[in-house]
Each structure stands twice: as C-alpha cells, then as structure tokens.
Coordinates of C-alpha atoms in Angstrom, one line a residue:
Chain A
X1 CA -24.0 1.0 -23.8
X2 CA -22.2 1.8 -20.3
X3 CA -22.2 -0.8 -17.8
X4 CA -23.9 0.2 -14.7
X5 CA -21.6 1.4 -11.8
X6 CA -20.4 -1.5 -9.6
X7 CA -22.0 -1.7 -6.2
X8 CA -19.2 -1.4 -3.7
X9 CA -21.5 -2.1 -0.9
X10 CA -23.1 -5.3 -2.5
X11 CA -23.7 -7.9 0.5
X12 CA -23.3 -5.3 3.2
X13 CA -25.2 -5.7 6.5
X14 CA -28.0 -3.5 7.7
X15 CA -26.4 -2.6 10.9
X16 CA -22.9 -3.1 12.5
X17 CA -21.3 -2.5 16.1
X18 CA -18.9 0.2 14.6
X19 CA -18.3 1.7 11.3
X20 CA -14.6 2.8 11.0
X21 CA -14.4 5.6 8.5
X22 CA -11.1 5.4 6.6
X23 CA -8.3 2.9 6.6
X24 CA -5.1 4.9 7.8
X25 CA -2.9 3.2 10.2
X26 CA -5.1 4.5 13.0
X27 CA -8.4 3.3 11.5
X28 CA -7.0 -0.1 10.5
X29 CA -5.6 -0.6 13.9
X30 CA -8.9 0.2 15.7
X31 CA -11.2 -1.7 13.1
X32 CA -8.7 -4.9 13.6
X33 CA -8.8 -4.6 17.5
X34 CA -12.5 -3.9 17.8
X35 CA -13.1 -7.1 15.4
X36 CA -10.7 -9.1 17.7
X37 CA -12.9 -8.1 20.8
X38 CA -16.0 -9.5 19.2
X39 CA -17.6 -6.6 17.5
X40 CA -19.0 -6.5 14.1
X41 CA -17.0 -3.7 12.1
X42 CA -17.6 -2.4 8.7
X43 CA -14.3 -0.3 7.5
X44 CA -15.4 2.1 4.8
X45 CA -12.5 3.6 2.6
X46 CA -13.2 6.1 -0.3
X47 CA -9.8 5.2 -2.0
X48 CA -9.4 2.0 -4.1
X49 CA -6.3 1.5 -1.9
X50 CA -6.2 1.2 1.9
X51 CA -3.6 2.7 4.1
X52 CA -4.3 6.3 4.0
X53 CA -1.1 8.2 4.0
X54 CA 0.7 4.7 4.5
X55 CA 0.2 4.1 0.8
X56 CA 2.4 3.4 -2.4
X57 CA 1.8 3.8 -6.2
X58 CA 3.3 1.8 -8.9
X59 CA 4.6 3.2 -12.4
X60 CA 5.7 1.5 -15.7
X61 CA 9.2 0.0 -15.5
X62 CA 8.4 -1.9 -12.4
X63 CA 8.7 1.0 -10.2
X64 CA 6.8 0.8 -6.7
X65 CA 6.9 4.4 -4.8
X66 CA 6.4 4.4 -1.1
X67 CA 4.6 7.7 0.1
X68 CA 5.7 8.2 3.6
X69 CA 5.9 5.1 5.8
X70 CA 9.7 5.4 6.0
X71 CA 10.9 5.6 9.5
X72 CA 9.3 4.9 12.9
X73 CA 10.8 4.1 16.3
X74 CA 11.3 0.6 17.5
X75 CA 8.0 0.9 19.9
X76 CA 6.3 0.0 16.4
X77 CA 7.8 -3.6 16.7
X78 CA 5.7 -4.0 19.7
X79 CA 2.7 -2.4 18.4
X80 CA 2.7 -4.5 15.3
X81 CA 3.0 -7.8 17.3
X82 CA 0.2 -6.9 19.9
X83 CA -2.3 -5.4 17.6
X84 CA -1.5 -7.0 14.4
X85 CA 0.5 -10.3 13.7
X86 CA 4.1 -11.6 14.9
X87 CA 5.0 -12.0 11.1
X88 CA 4.2 -8.4 10.6
X89 CA 6.3 -7.4 13.6
X90 CA 9.3 -9.5 12.5
X91 CA 9.5 -7.6 9.2
X92 CA 10.6 -4.5 11.0
X93 CA 14.4 -3.6 10.6
X94 CA 16.5 -0.8 11.5
X95 CA 17.7 2.0 9.3
X96 CA 21.3 2.5 10.6
X97 CA 22.5 5.5 8.4
X98 CA 20.7 8.9 9.0
X99 CA 22.6 11.7 7.8
X100 CA 22.4 15.4 8.0
X101 CA 23.9 17.7 5.5
X102 CA 23.6 21.7 5.8
X103 CA 25.9 24.7 5.8
X104 CA 26.1 24.3 9.8
X105 CA 27.3 20.7 9.9
X106 CA 27.5 17.3 8.2
X107 CA 27.0 14.2 10.2
X108 CA 26.1 10.4 10.1
X109 CA 24.3 8.9 13.1
X110 CA 22.3 5.7 14.0
X111 CA 19.8 8.1 15.6
X112 CA 20.0 6.8 19.2
X113 CA 20.8 8.3 22.6
X114 CA 24.1 6.8 22.8
X115 CA 25.3 8.2 19.3
X116 CA 23.4 11.5 19.8
X117 CA 25.1 11.7 23.1
X118 CA 28.4 11.1 21.5
X119 CA 27.8 13.5 18.7
X120 CA 26.5 16.1 21.1
X121 CA 29.8 16.1 23.1
X122 CA 32.4 15.4 20.4
X123 CA 30.9 17.3 17.3
X124 CA 28.9 20.2 19.2
X125 CA 31.1 20.4 22.3
X126 CA 28.2 20.3 24.9
X127 CA 28.8 19.3 28.4
X128 CA 28.1 15.6 29.3
X129 CA 25.8 16.7 32.4
X130 CA 23.9 19.0 30.2
X131 CA 23.0 16.4 27.4
X132 CA 22.2 13.8 30.3
X133 CA 19.8 16.4 31.9
X134 CA 18.5 17.3 28.5
X135 CA 17.6 13.6 27.5
X136 CA 16.0 13.1 31.2
X137 CA 13.8 16.2 30.5
X138 CA 12.4 15.1 27.5
X139 CA 12.0 11.5 28.5
X140 CA 9.9 12.3 31.6
X141 CA 7.6 14.7 29.3
X142 CA 4.2 13.3 30.1
X143 CA 1.0 13.5 28.0
X144 CA -0.9 14.6 31.2
X145 CA 1.5 17.2 32.1
X146 CA 0.4 20.8 31.8
X147 CA 3.3 21.9 29.8
X148 CA 3.4 25.4 28.4
X149 CA 7.1 25.4 27.2
X150 CA 7.7 25.6 23.5
X151 CA 10.2 23.3 21.9
X152 CA 12.2 26.9 21.2
X153 CA 12.2 27.6 24.9
X154 CA 13.2 23.8 25.8
X155 CA 16.3 24.3 23.2
X156 CA 17.0 27.7 24.6
X157 CA 17.2 26.4 28.1
X158 CA 19.7 23.6 27.5
X159 CA 21.7 24.7 24.3
X160 CA 21.2 28.8 24.4
X161 CA 22.2 30.2 21.1
X162 CA 23.2 26.7 19.5
X163 CA 21.1 27.0 16.5
X164 CA 23.4 24.0 15.1
X165 CA 22.3 21.8 17.7
X166 CA 18.5 22.9 17.6
X167 CA 18.8 22.0 14.0
X168 CA 20.2 18.6 14.7
X169 CA 17.7 17.9 17.4
X170 CA 14.4 19.5 15.4
X171 CA 14.8 18.5 11.7
X172 CA 14.2 15.0 11.9
X173 CA 11.2 15.2 14.1
X174 CA 9.8 18.0 12.0
X175 CA 9.9 15.2 9.2
X176 CA 8.4 12.5 11.6
X177 CA 5.4 14.4 13.0
X178 CA 5.2 18.1 11.3
X179 CA 5.9 19.8 14.8
X180 CA 8.1 23.0 14.8
X181 CA 10.0 25.2 17.5
X182 CA 6.7 27.2 18.3
X183 CA 4.7 24.1 19.2
X184 CA 4.5 22.7 22.8
X185 CA 7.7 21.0 23.6
X186 CA 5.9 17.9 24.8
X187 CA 5.0 17.4 21.1
X188 CA 8.6 17.1 20.4
X189 CA 9.7 15.6 23.6
X190 CA 7.6 12.2 23.4
X191 CA 8.5 11.4 19.6
X192 CA 12.1 12.3 20.0
X193 CA 12.4 10.2 23.0
X194 CA 10.6 7.2 21.4
X195 CA 13.2 7.4 18.5
X196 CA 16.3 7.8 20.9
X197 CA 15.4 4.6 22.4
X198 CA 16.7 2.5 19.7
X199 CA 17.0 4.4 16.6
X200 CA 14.9 4.6 13.4
X201 CA 13.1 1.4 11.9
X202 CA 11.2 0.7 8.6
X203 CA 9.1 -2.2 7.4
X204 CA 10.9 -4.8 5.2
X205 CA 8.9 -5.8 2.1
X206 CA 7.7 -2.2 1.5
X207 CA 4.3 -0.3 2.3
X208 CA 2.3 -2.5 -0.3
X209 CA 3.4 -5.5 1.4
X210 CA 2.6 -4.3 4.9
X211 CA -0.8 -3.2 3.8
X212 CA -1.6 -6.3 2.1
X213 CA -0.7 -8.3 5.2
X214 CA -2.9 -6.2 7.2
X215 CA -5.9 -6.6 5.2
X216 CA -5.4 -10.2 5.2
X217 CA -5.6 -10.0 9.1
X218 CA -8.5 -7.7 9.1
X219 CA -10.3 -10.1 6.8
X220 CA -9.3 -13.1 9.1
X221 CA -10.9 -11.3 12.0
X222 CA -14.0 -10.5 10.4
X223 CA -13.8 -7.0 9.4
X224 CA -16.0 -6.2 6.5
X225 CA -13.6 -3.9 4.3
X226 CA -15.3 -1.7 1.6
X227 CA -13.0 0.3 -0.7
X228 CA -14.5 2.7 -3.0
X229 CA -16.7 3.6 -0.3
X230 CA -17.3 7.2 0.8
X231 CA -19.0 8.0 4.1
X232 CA -20.9 11.1 3.5
X233 CA -22.9 11.6 6.7
X234 CA -22.9 10.4 10.1
X235 CA -26.6 10.3 11.5
X236 CA -27.0 11.5 15.0
X237 CA -30.3 11.5 17.1
X238 CA -31.0 12.5 20.7
X239 CA -26.7 13.1 21.0
X240 CA -26.0 9.6 20.1
X241 CA -24.8 7.9 16.8
X242 CA -27.6 6.1 14.9
X243 CA -25.8 5.3 11.5
X244 CA -24.1 6.5 8.5
X245 CA -24.6 7.1 4.8
X246 CA -22.2 5.4 2.4
X247 CA -22.3 6.2 -1.5
X248 CA -25.9 7.1 -0.9
X249 CA -27.0 3.8 1.2
X250 CA -27.8 4.3 4.9
X251 CA -26.3 1.9 7.2
X252 CA -27.0 1.5 11.1
X253 CA -24.5 1.4 13.6
X254 CA -23.9 1.7 17.3
X255 CA -20.6 3.8 17.1
X256 CA -18.5 5.4 14.7
X257 CA -14.9 5.5 14.9
X258 CA -13.7 8.3 12.3
X259 CA -10.1 8.2 11.0
X260 CA -11.1 11.0 8.8
X261 CA -9.8 14.4 9.9
X262 CA -11.0 15.8 13.0
X263 CA -12.7 18.9 11.5
X264 CA -14.2 17.0 8.5
X265 CA -15.7 14.4 11.1
X266 CA -17.3 17.4 13.1
X267 CA -17.9 19.9 10.5
X268 CA -18.9 17.9 7.5
X269 CA -19.7 14.4 8.4
X270 CA -21.6 15.2 11.8
X271 CA -22.8 18.7 11.5
X272 CA -22.0 21.3 14.0
X273 CA -25.6 21.5 14.9
X274 CA -25.3 18.4 16.9
X275 CA -22.6 19.6 19.4
X276 CA -22.7 22.3 22.2
X277 CA -22.0 25.8 20.7
X278 CA -19.1 26.3 23.5
X279 CA -17.5 23.1 22.0
X280 CA -18.0 24.5 18.5
X281 CA -16.0 27.6 19.6
X282 CA -13.0 25.4 20.8
X283 CA -13.3 23.5 17.5
X284 CA -13.0 26.5 15.5
X285 CA -9.7 27.3 17.3
X286 CA -8.2 24.0 16.1
X287 CA -5.4 24.9 13.4
X288 CA -4.6 22.3 10.8
X289 CA -1.1 21.2 10.5
X290 CA 0.8 21.8 7.2
X291 CA 1.1 19.7 4.1
X292 CA 3.7 18.4 2.0
X293 CA 5.3 18.3 -1.4
X294 CA 7.1 14.9 -2.3
X295 CA 9.3 13.9 -5.5
X296 CA 9.5 10.4 -6.4
X297 CA 12.6 9.1 -8.3
X298 CA 12.6 5.7 -9.8
X299 CA 16.0 4.2 -10.8
X300 CA 16.1 2.1 -13.9
X301 CA 16.5 -1.5 -13.9
X302 CA 20.2 -2.6 -13.6
X303 CA 21.3 0.8 -12.2
X304 CA 22.5 0.8 -8.6
X305 CA 22.8 3.9 -6.1
X306 CA 25.8 3.7 -3.6
X307 CA 24.6 3.8 0.2
X308 CA 24.6 7.5 0.7
X309 CA 22.1 7.2 3.9
X310 CA 18.7 5.8 4.5
X311 CA 17.4 9.2 5.7
X312 CA 19.3 12.2 4.7
X313 CA 18.2 15.6 6.0
X314 CA 19.8 18.0 3.6
X315 CA 19.5 21.7 3.4
X316 CA 21.1 24.9 1.9
X317 CA 19.6 27.2 4.5
X318 CA 21.9 28.8 7.0
X319 CA 19.8 27.9 9.8
X320 CA 16.7 25.7 10.9
X321 CA 13.7 28.2 10.3
X322 CA 10.0 27.2 10.5
X323 CA 8.8 29.6 7.8
X324 CA 11.6 28.8 5.4
X325 CA 10.8 25.3 5.7
X326 CA 7.3 25.8 4.7
X327 CA 8.3 28.1 1.8
X328 CA 8.0 27.0 -1.7
X329 CA 11.4 28.0 -2.7
X330 CA 12.4 25.5 0.3
X331 CA 15.9 24.1 0.1
X332 CA 15.5 21.7 3.2
X333 CA 14.6 18.3 2.1
X334 CA 14.3 14.8 3.4
X335 CA 15.3 12.1 1.2
X336 CA 14.4 8.7 1.8
X337 CA 16.4 6.0 0.0
X338 CA 14.9 2.7 -0.6
X339 CA 17.5 0.2 -1.3
X340 CA 16.8 -3.3 -2.6
X341 CA 17.0 -4.4 1.2
X342 CA 13.6 -2.9 1.7
X343 CA 12.2 -5.2 -1.0
X344 CA 14.4 -8.1 -1.0
X345 CA 14.8 -10.1 -4.2
X346 CA 13.6 -7.2 -6.4
X347 CA 17.1 -5.2 -6.7
X348 CA 15.4 -2.1 -7.3
X349 CA 16.2 1.4 -5.9
X350 CA 13.9 4.4 -5.4
X351 CA 14.4 7.7 -4.0
X352 CA 11.6 10.1 -2.3
X353 CA 12.1 13.6 -1.4
X354 CA 9.8 15.2 1.0
X355 CA 9.5 19.0 1.9
X356 CA 6.9 20.7 4.2
X357 CA 4.5 22.9 2.2
X358 CA 1.7 25.1 2.4
X359 CA -1.6 24.2 0.6
X360 CA -2.3 27.8 -0.3
X361 CA 0.9 28.1 -2.3
X362 CA -0.3 25.4 -4.7
X363 CA -4.3 25.7 -4.4
X364 CA -4.9 28.4 -6.7
X365 CA -2.5 28.2 -9.6
X366 CA -3.7 28.1 -13.2
X367 CA -3.2 24.5 -14.6
X368 CA 0.0 25.7 -16.5
X369 CA 1.4 27.1 -13.8
X370 CA 0.7 24.3 -11.5
X371 CA 2.5 22.1 -14.2
X372 CA 5.4 24.5 -14.4
X373 CA 5.9 24.7 -10.7
X374 CA 5.7 21.0 -10.4
X375 CA 8.4 20.4 -12.9
X376 CA 10.6 23.1 -11.2
X377 CA 10.2 21.1 -8.0
X378 CA 11.3 18.2 -9.8
X379 CA 14.2 19.8 -11.4
X380 CA 15.6 21.5 -8.3
X381 CA 15.4 18.1 -6.5
X382 CA 17.4 16.3 -9.0
X383 CA 19.9 19.1 -8.7
X384 CA 20.1 18.9 -5.0
X385 CA 20.3 14.9 -5.2
X386 CA 23.4 15.3 -7.7
X387 CA 25.6 16.4 -4.7
X388 CA 24.8 13.0 -3.0
X389 CA 24.3 10.7 -6.1
X390 CA 26.4 11.9 -8.8
X391 CA 24.8 11.3 -12.3
X392 CA 21.3 11.2 -10.9
X393 CA 19.9 12.1 -14.0
X394 CA 21.3 9.2 -16.0
X395 CA 20.1 6.8 -13.5
X396 CA 16.3 7.7 -13.1
X397 CA 13.7 6.9 -15.7
X398 CA 10.8 8.0 -13.6
X399 CA 10.3 11.3 -11.8
X400 CA 7.2 12.8 -10.6
X401 CA 6.2 15.2 -7.9
X402 CA 3.1 15.6 -5.7
X403 CA 1.8 18.7 -3.8
X404 CA -0.7 19.4 -1.2
X405 CA -3.4 19.1 -3.6
X406 CA -2.4 15.5 -4.5
X407 CA -2.5 15.0 -0.8
X408 CA -5.8 16.6 -0.4
X409 CA -7.3 14.6 -3.6
X410 CA -6.3 11.0 -2.0
X411 CA -6.7 11.6 1.8
X412 CA -9.7 14.0 1.3
X413 CA -7.8 16.0 4.4
X414 CA -8.6 19.6 4.1
X415 CA -5.8 21.7 2.7
X416 CA -4.3 18.2 2.2
X417 CA -2.6 18.3 5.9
X418 CA -0.1 15.6 6.3
X419 CA -0.1 15.6 10.1
X420 CA -3.7 16.2 10.9
X421 CA -4.3 19.0 13.3
X422 CA -2.0 20.8 16.0
X423 CA -1.9 20.1 19.6
X424 CA -5.3 21.8 20.5
X425 CA -7.0 19.1 18.4
X426 CA -6.2 16.1 20.6
X427 CA -8.6 17.4 23.4
X428 CA -11.1 17.9 20.8
X429 CA -10.6 14.4 19.5
X430 CA -10.7 12.9 23.0
X431 CA -13.8 15.0 23.9
X432 CA -16.0 13.7 20.9
X433 CA -17.7 11.0 22.8
X434 CA -18.7 13.3 25.5
X435 CA -20.6 15.4 23.0
X436 CA -22.0 12.5 21.0
X437 CA -22.6 8.9 22.4
X438 CA -20.8 6.6 20.0
X439 CA -18.8 9.1 18.3
X440 CA -15.1 8.7 18.3
X441 CA -12.2 10.2 16.6
X442 CA -8.6 8.4 16.1
X443 CA -6.1 10.0 13.7
X444 CA -3.5 12.7 13.4
X445 CA -4.0 15.2 16.2
X446 CA -1.9 17.2 18.5
X447 CA 1.3 15.8 17.3
X448 CA 1.9 13.4 19.9
X449 CA -0.6 10.9 18.5
X450 CA 0.8 11.8 14.9
X451 CA 3.6 10.0 13.6
X452 CA 3.3 6.4 12.8
X453 CA 3.6 4.9 16.1
X454 CA 1.6 7.6 17.5
X455 CA -1.3 7.0 15.0
X456 CA -1.2 3.3 15.5
X457 CA -1.3 3.7 19.3
X458 CA -4.2 6.2 19.1
X459 CA -6.1 3.7 17.1
X460 CA -5.8 1.4 20.2
X461 CA -6.5 4.0 22.8
X462 CA -9.8 4.8 20.9
X463 CA -10.8 1.3 20.1
X464 CA -10.5 0.8 23.8
X465 CA -13.1 3.6 24.3
X466 CA -15.4 2.3 21.7
X467 CA -15.3 -1.3 23.3
X468 CA -15.9 0.1 26.6
X469 CA -19.0 2.0 25.0
X470 CA -20.3 -1.0 23.1
X471 CA -20.1 -3.2 26.2
X472 CA -21.8 -0.9 28.2
X473 CA -24.8 -1.1 25.7
X474 CA -24.8 -4.9 25.7
X475 CA -23.4 -6.3 28.8
X476 CA -24.1 -9.8 27.5
X477 CA -21.2 -9.7 25.0
X478 CA -18.7 -10.7 27.9
X479 CA -19.9 -14.5 28.1
X480 CA -19.7 -14.7 24.6
X481 CA -16.0 -13.8 24.3
X482 CA -14.7 -14.8 27.5
Chain B
X1 CA -12.2 -16.8 42.8
X2 CA -9.1 -17.3 45.3
X3 CA -6.4 -14.8 45.7
X4 CA -4.2 -17.1 44.0
X5 CA -6.4 -17.7 41.0
X6 CA -6.5 -13.7 40.8
X7 CA -2.8 -13.7 40.7
X8 CA -2.6 -16.6 38.2
X9 CA -5.0 -14.4 35.9
X10 CA -2.9 -11.4 36.0
X11 CA 0.4 -13.6 35.2
X12 CA -1.6 -15.0 32.2
X13 CA -2.5 -11.6 30.9
X14 CA 1.3 -10.5 31.5
X15 CA 2.6 -13.3 29.6
X16 CA 0.2 -12.5 26.6
X17 CA 1.4 -8.8 26.6
X18 CA 5.1 -9.5 27.4
X19 CA 6.1 -12.7 26.0
X20 CA 10.0 -12.1 26.2
X21 CA 9.8 -11.2 29.8
X22 CA 10.4 -13.4 32.7
X23 CA 7.2 -13.3 34.8
X24 CA 7.9 -16.3 37.1
X25 CA 10.0 -14.1 39.4
X26 CA 7.7 -11.3 39.8
X27 CA 7.8 -9.3 43.2
X28 CA 4.5 -8.8 44.4
X29 CA 5.6 -5.4 46.2
X30 CA 7.5 -3.9 43.6
X31 CA 6.4 -1.7 40.7
X32 CA 5.7 -3.9 37.5
X33 CA 7.3 -1.5 35.2
X34 CA 10.3 -1.8 37.3
X35 CA 10.6 -5.4 36.7
X36 CA 9.3 -5.9 33.2
X37 CA 9.4 -3.6 30.1
X38 CA 5.8 -2.3 30.4
X39 CA 4.7 0.9 29.1
X40 CA 1.3 2.7 29.2
X41 CA 0.1 0.8 26.3
X42 CA 0.7 -2.4 28.1
X43 CA -1.4 -1.3 31.2
X44 CA -4.2 -0.3 28.7
X45 CA -4.1 -4.0 27.3
X46 CA -4.4 -5.2 30.8
X47 CA -7.6 -3.1 31.2
X48 CA -8.9 -4.2 27.9
X49 CA -8.3 -7.8 28.8
X50 CA -10.1 -7.2 32.2
X51 CA -13.1 -6.1 30.5
X52 CA -13.0 -8.7 27.7
X53 CA -12.6 -11.5 30.2
X54 CA -14.6 -10.5 33.2
X55 CA -16.5 -7.6 32.4
X56 CA -14.4 -5.4 35.1
X57 CA -14.2 -1.8 34.2
X58 CA -11.2 -0.3 35.6
X59 CA -11.9 3.6 35.6
X60 CA -8.7 5.7 34.6
X61 CA -8.4 7.0 38.1
X62 CA -7.8 3.4 39.5
X63 CA -5.1 2.7 37.3
X64 CA -2.7 3.4 39.9
X65 CA -3.9 0.1 41.7
X66 CA -2.6 -1.9 38.9
X67 CA 1.3 -0.8 39.5
X68 CA 2.2 -3.7 41.6
X69 CA 1.0 -7.2 41.6
X70 CA 0.0 -6.9 45.2
X71 CA -1.8 -3.9 44.1
X72 CA -3.8 -5.7 41.3
X73 CA -4.7 -8.6 43.7
X74 CA -6.1 -6.7 46.5
X75 CA -7.9 -4.3 44.0
X76 CA -9.3 -7.1 41.7
X77 CA -9.9 -9.9 44.3
X78 CA -13.1 -8.2 45.5
X79 CA -14.6 -7.7 41.9
X80 CA -13.8 -11.4 41.1
X81 CA -14.4 -13.3 44.2
X82 CA -17.9 -14.5 43.2
X83 CA -16.8 -15.4 39.7
X84 CA -16.0 -19.0 38.6
X85 CA -12.6 -19.4 37.0
X86 CA -13.4 -18.7 33.4
X87 CA -11.6 -20.2 30.7
X88 CA -10.0 -17.6 28.3

C-alpha cells in the first residue's frame, strides 16, 4: 500500500501578516526582517531546499557543488550583519585572484579600483585623468537618475574603439548580473562601483552552510518555514490581498511578498484581471533576462588543483560580443574555483563553469539530442579547462551539466531566467502595491537589484514597504514592539 | 521628549547601524554621510527604526531632513515632543 502523501502544511496557522513566496536571498532576507519587526510570517518554498539560486547539491564521492553564490561585493558584509547575524557576516572572505584570459589580453587582478586603475594605465595605456573621470561617472550613477545612456555608449565615450578595455570592464559584470553592453549604463555602473569598492568576496563554509545558518536565524525569529509548499494562487478582492492557496489549502494573509519571478507573480499567481489594463500593457513590455548553462566538476578525494585563480573569465572569442556570449557554441566561460579554503577542513576541490544561455536553444530538443548536447557541453568545458589545469580529466570523478531547462525546473522561473527581468521590470515591481494593496515583489529585476547584494538589499527595501503597510492596518503594533 | 533626548535617540539608532564608527564626535551641522560611513540602506534603517520605535512615518520626500544631526533633531522633535522616552 502507498503511504499517504506527507502534509507539508501540518500545523500551519489559518492567517498570517505576510506570506513570502519563495526562499531566494531576497525572499529570505525580507522574511527575516519582517519577523524581526514583529510580524507573523509564513515563508513558502516549492523546492525541498531553501536558497533559490543560492543553492547547492551533493553527489556521491563527497562532492558538494555550489550553484551560483560565488562572488559578491564587500557591501554584503554589512548587509549580512544588519539583516542577518554577526556570525554570518564574519564568514565573508575575499577572493583575491580574479583572472582574465582571452585573445585580447591575459590579466590577473584583485578586482578593485586601485588595481583596475593600475592595469588600465599600465596594460591598456589609458590616461590617468580618463580613468579617474570614468570611475567618478560610474560612482555617481544613481538609481533615481533618468539615464538613457547605454553601457556601450558609456564605454564609447571614455574608451572609444577600445574593445579590449570594454571586455575587461564588462565581462565580470555580465557574469554578476546578466547585463550587457546594450542595457542602460546605470545597470552597469552601480554593480561595477560596488565591486570596485574593495574587490570580490565569498562566503566561507559554502552555500549549504550559509543557507543552514539563515534557516536557523529565520526560525529563531519565528518565521514559519514550509518547504515542498507551492503557492498556487494569490487571492485578491476589492484590490486588496486576502490570502493564498498553498498545496491546495487556503491561508489568509494581509500581505504577500513574492520572491517568485515578477511576471509569474502578476500573470499566473495573481491574474491580469486584477490590474489596470494600462498597467498590464507595461507588464507585457517587460523582457526576461537570459538563462545559464553550468558544468560542475568534482575533483577526486586526495587530488589537488593548483591556484589558477578564484574566478577565471576565459574566452576564445576575438571580442566581447553579447550575441556570441549567449550562443550555444559559446567559448566564453566563467570558471569558479572552489579550493579547500572555501570549506575549511574538507580538503576538497570543485570547479563550476558558467555560460550565459538562451532557453529556446535547449527547450525544444528531443531527449536524445538534449543528452547529446549536454554531453558536448561537458566535454568542451573540460577541453577548455585543460589549458589552465593540465590533466583535469584525470583529476575529476564527477562531471555534470545544467541547462536553462534545469534552472526552470528548480526555480520555476519562466524560461529559466537566471537574472529575473530587464531594467523595465524594476518599475513594475515597485508599482505592484499601487495596483493591489498588500501585494509586494522582491526579486531579480532591472539588473540593479540583481546580483547577490542587490537581491538581499531589495528584500530589505520591500520589507520596509510591507512593514509600513502592515502598520497602517494595525497601528497598535507599535507599542507591542517598542 | 526634549531636544537632547531626541538627539540621543538618533545616536542610539546610528550606533546600532554603524557599530564600528565613532559617533561621539558627530558634528550636528555636517552631513552624516560625510562623517561616518552611511549609505542609502543605512538611511532606510533609520526610517524603519523610527517607525518601529515611535510609529513615525518619514515619507521619502522628507529623507533630506535626515541628512544632518541638526536636521534630524529639528524634523523629529515636533513629532516626538508629546512622547515619553520609550525604552527600546
């Protein structure tokens, strides 16, 4: 006889102040903050693991593979301290060896302003005044500015015709937040400036450790965490959030903070009929960002990999080119090297290769074609890595690939998008509560709010809006928590 | 609440937000972000703390009043004058 399915909602309350949909970094951060501010929060995650894209998986042979949490700006230390815990923030360490290798140049850098200034002068021969002015311009870019300039135009202004310099400045940011030369320059400037402040950092202990720590903190603050719980519907009546349906069960709530994809939140979870037609017209213009392919390579127990860089931007393409970077026969890869320092005491190594990819290139293949193409991706990645880690095929004992289809399956994001939506999504995300009282969205939108620091901070910004809304509904909350 | 008490409340909030900064020597008439390392997220924290502790809502258009200590005090004192000093 089959066992009855487990009830993942056992013991759930009939009503909450806020239901947070999805436990990505933005969702978890907002859930934690709202709970600390005294609200009753349910955090619903459809997957069995928390973390969204900040996730990991284990394989036989003691392999732990980190999906994507590898490299964020120094500002993350402060964000983790303020909205999570001291202990979590103390685990952030710097990745000091960022490396570029392509037909135009081969460079190692600590990826901060001092070193970039030096390299731009000495290696690329750019005048000091030009470099300083460029840094000032990108630093002063403000989210509230009406900037229409694209990153390409920005580069053309300061480094005309210097596609080598463009590549040096652009490749890492494409990796960090999915933006390209043709996106608004502000989407480049803010993230680039954040990194240039002090360099690239990561979390010591690995993604599994970070998410476990965050889960403990959420529980300490009273968040009701429910994995295997799919939010199927957001109930709206009289332009106001009433509740949600999770795994077929109705639960009341005063507000919803969706960390699901923006378009999914509007079109599927809420329903277009609840919004102004003019608003929906704007929603239809929102473009999804691209997705990714990754290859995970686990190194055998006892084998080592010399330090060839923490992040390696490798390419055989003559120039940086957005179209080429998305194409299926891409040669532009970012290798993230996980040395034992990332998980002290384990003495294990792993390498993750990431490339940008289009969903449609992978979505419509037959099963055998899909398998064949994945195998090809794995093999060409190992070939490319051989240049940097000779004998790599003898060192690895686990190789597997993920595609935009894999990303879609685990995150439920339309087209498996790994950086949410393009720039125009930000305004839609911000305007949701003006359409429906109590409906909020925090997630990867508009590129500024993408990348790890952006995601966490956007979670805080939206939690602030949600708190404001909830306190207007129940002014008595104040005395309770003051 | 007196002007001095309001000033002390702001200092307490700043101490929580920026524990590594020396806030004892803050000059009231110089921009806070020119004296201690504060970014826009930190100002958001000040707004959230004021709401949490005193149910004061600072609308976005009024954020500029929080730029200096003197600005904070003159903006917040009328809003807090009838409040007893709450423990936090």
